[in-house]
PDB file of C-alpha atoms in Angstrom:
ATOM      1  CA  MET F   1      76.260  91.837 106.626  1.00  0.00           C
ATOM      2  CA  THR F   2      73.750  90.208 108.917  1.00  0.00           C
ATOM      3  CA  GLU F   3      74.268  87.239 111.195  1.00  0.00           C
ATOM      4  CA  PHE F   4      71.363  85.004 112.181  1.00  0.00           C
ATOM      5  CA  TYR F   5      70.715  81.638 113.811  1.00  0.00           C
ATOM      6  CA  VAL F   6      68.909  78.606 112.428  1.00  0.00           C
ATOM      7  CA  LYS F   7      68.181  75.116 113.676  1.00  0.00           C
ATOM      8  CA  VAL F   8      68.657  72.319 111.148  1.00  0.00           C
ATOM      9  CA  ASN F   9      67.190  68.828 110.923  1.00  0.00           C
ATOM     10  CA  PRO F  10      69.213  66.746 108.453  1.00  0.00           C
ATOM     11  CA  GLY F  11      67.924  63.528 106.914  1.00  0.00           C
ATOM     12  CA  SER F  12      64.363  64.777 106.340  1.00  0.00           C
ATOM     13  CA  GLU F  13      62.098  63.613 103.535  1.00  0.00           C
ATOM     14  CA  GLU F  14      62.001  67.075 101.920  1.00  0.00           C
ATOM     15  CA  PHE F  15      63.673  70.466 102.176  1.00  0.00           C
ATOM     16  CA  LYS F  16      61.497  72.981 104.012  1.00  0.00           C
ATOM     17  CA  ILE F  17      61.759  76.000 106.259  1.00  0.00           C
ATOM     18  CA  GLU F  18      59.577  76.711 109.269  1.00  0.00           C
ATOM     19  CA  ASN F  19      59.760  80.341 110.346  1.00  0.00           C
ATOM     20  CA  GLY F  20      59.862  81.396 113.972  1.00  0.00           C
ATOM     21  CA  LEU F  21      62.184  83.148 116.386  1.00  0.00           C
ATOM     22  CA  MET F  22      64.856  80.768 115.123  1.00  0.00           C
ATOM     23  CA  PRO F  23      63.972  79.383 111.672  1.00  0.00           C
ATOM     24  CA  GLU F  24      63.982  75.592 111.551  1.00  0.00           C
ATOM     25  CA  ILE F  25      65.305  74.129 108.316  1.00  0.00           C
ATOM     26  CA  TYR F  26      64.712  70.542 107.264  1.00  0.00           C
ATOM     27  CA  LEU F  27      67.454  69.166 105.018  1.00  0.00           C
ATOM     28  CA  ILE F  28      67.361  66.073 102.818  1.00  0.00           C
ATOM     29  CA  SER F  29      71.102  65.411 103.124  1.00  0.00           C
ATOM     30  CA  GLU F  30      72.581  63.462 106.009  1.00  0.00           C
ATOM     31  CA  PRO F  31      75.220  65.153 108.185  1.00  0.00           C
ATOM     32  CA  GLU F  32      78.119  63.263 106.593  1.00  0.00           C
ATOM     33  CA  ASN F  33      81.193  64.838 105.023  1.00  0.00           C
ATOM     34  CA  GLY F  34      79.616  68.303 105.102  1.00  0.00           C
ATOM     35  CA  ARG F  35      76.732  67.356 102.789  1.00  0.00           C
ATOM     36  CA  ALA F  36      74.023  68.855 105.013  1.00  0.00           C
ATOM     37  CA  ASN F  37      76.006  72.091 105.458  1.00  0.00           C
ATOM     38  CA  SER F  38      76.474  72.356 101.688  1.00  0.00           C
ATOM     39  CA  GLU F  39      72.759  71.809 101.083  1.00  0.00           C
ATOM     40  CA  LEU F  40      71.946  74.429 103.738  1.00  0.00           C
ATOM     41  CA  THR F  41      74.153  77.170 102.290  1.00  0.00           C
ATOM     42  CA  GLU F  42      73.296  76.405  98.644  1.00  0.00           C
ATOM     43  CA  LYS F  43      69.514  76.308  99.159  1.00  0.00           C
ATOM     44  CA  LEU F  44      69.426  79.387 101.409  1.00  0.00           C
ATOM     45  CA  SER F  45      71.613  81.303  98.945  1.00  0.00           C
ATOM     46  CA  GLN F  46      69.125  80.491  96.171  1.00  0.00           C
ATOM     47  CA  ILE F  47      66.056  81.314  98.278  1.00  0.00           C
ATOM     48  CA  LEU F  48      67.453  84.555  99.699  1.00  0.00           C
ATOM     49  CA  ASP F  49      69.200  85.522  96.452  1.00  0.00           C
ATOM     50  CA  SER F  50      72.306  86.321  98.491  1.00  0.00           C
ATOM     51  CA  ARG F  51      75.437  84.526  99.607  1.00  0.00           C
ATOM     52  CA  VAL F  52      75.083  82.599 102.875  1.00  0.00           C
ATOM     53  CA  GLY F  53      77.953  81.252 104.952  1.00  0.00           C
ATOM     54  CA  ILE F  54      78.329  79.354 108.204  1.00  0.00           C
ATOM     55  CA  VAL F  55      79.989  81.396 110.961  1.00  0.00           C
ATOM     56  CA  SER F  56      79.772  78.753 113.698  1.00  0.00           C
ATOM     57  CA  GLY F  57      78.056  75.471 114.448  1.00  0.00           C
ATOM     58  CA  ALA F  58      79.311  73.501 111.452  1.00  0.00           C
ATOM     59  CA  LYS F  59      79.003  70.290 113.501  1.00  0.00           C
ATOM     60  CA  SER F  60      75.899  71.320 115.421  1.00  0.00           C
ATOM     61  CA  ARG F  61      72.178  71.504 114.645  1.00  0.00           C
ATOM     62  CA  ARG F  62      72.144  75.135 115.813  1.00  0.00           C
ATOM     63  CA  LYS F  63      74.115  77.251 113.352  1.00  0.00           C
ATOM     64  CA  LYS F  64      75.105  80.881 113.139  1.00  0.00           C
ATOM     65  CA  LEU F  65      74.931  82.051 109.525  1.00  0.00           C
ATOM     66  CA  VAL F  66      75.904  85.258 107.753  1.00  0.00           C
ATOM     67  CA  THR F  67      74.476  86.912 104.654  1.00  0.00           C
ATOM     68  CA  ASP F  68      75.129  90.098 102.681  1.00  0.00           C
ATOM     69  CA  LEU F  69      71.507  91.209 103.208  1.00  0.00           C
ATOM     70  CA  THR F  70      70.488  93.849 105.715  1.00  0.00           C
ATOM     71  CA  GLU F  71      68.507  92.653 108.719  1.00  0.00           C
ATOM     72  CA  LYS F  72      65.279  94.095 107.277  1.00  0.00           C
ATOM     73  CA  GLU F  73      65.861  92.477 103.874  1.00  0.00           C
ATOM     74  CA  LEU F  74      66.577  89.142 105.555  1.00  0.00           C
ATOM     75  CA  GLU F  75      63.408  89.313 107.674  1.00  0.00           C
ATOM     76  CA  LYS F  76      61.324  90.240 104.622  1.00  0.00           C
ATOM     77  CA  ARG F  77      62.673  87.376 102.505  1.00  0.00           C
ATOM     78  CA  LEU F  78      62.371  84.796 105.284  1.00  0.00           C
ATOM     79  CA  SER F  79      58.812  85.872 106.070  1.00  0.00           C
ATOM     80  CA  SER F  80      57.798  85.430 102.421  1.00  0.00           C
ATOM     81  CA  ILE F  81      58.714  81.719 102.532  1.00  0.00           C
ATOM     82  CA  GLN F  82      55.632  79.523 102.755  1.00  0.00           C
TER      83      GLN F  82
END
């Protein structure tokens, strides 16, 4: 299991990921009733082809996530995102 941090921007016009030291993820959903968190985990799970969960930061823009991938697999899959 690998833990990693992301910064999220809810309420964006489209879903997109900008890679960097801390990936920045733009979400369409607003941060109401957990909608943005659900979109985050569902989309990342699909993109990474692995389960993704929120460890901390459920009510923050900076989130600590966990996945079943190894650190190298995670880096490889994130770097392949355009």
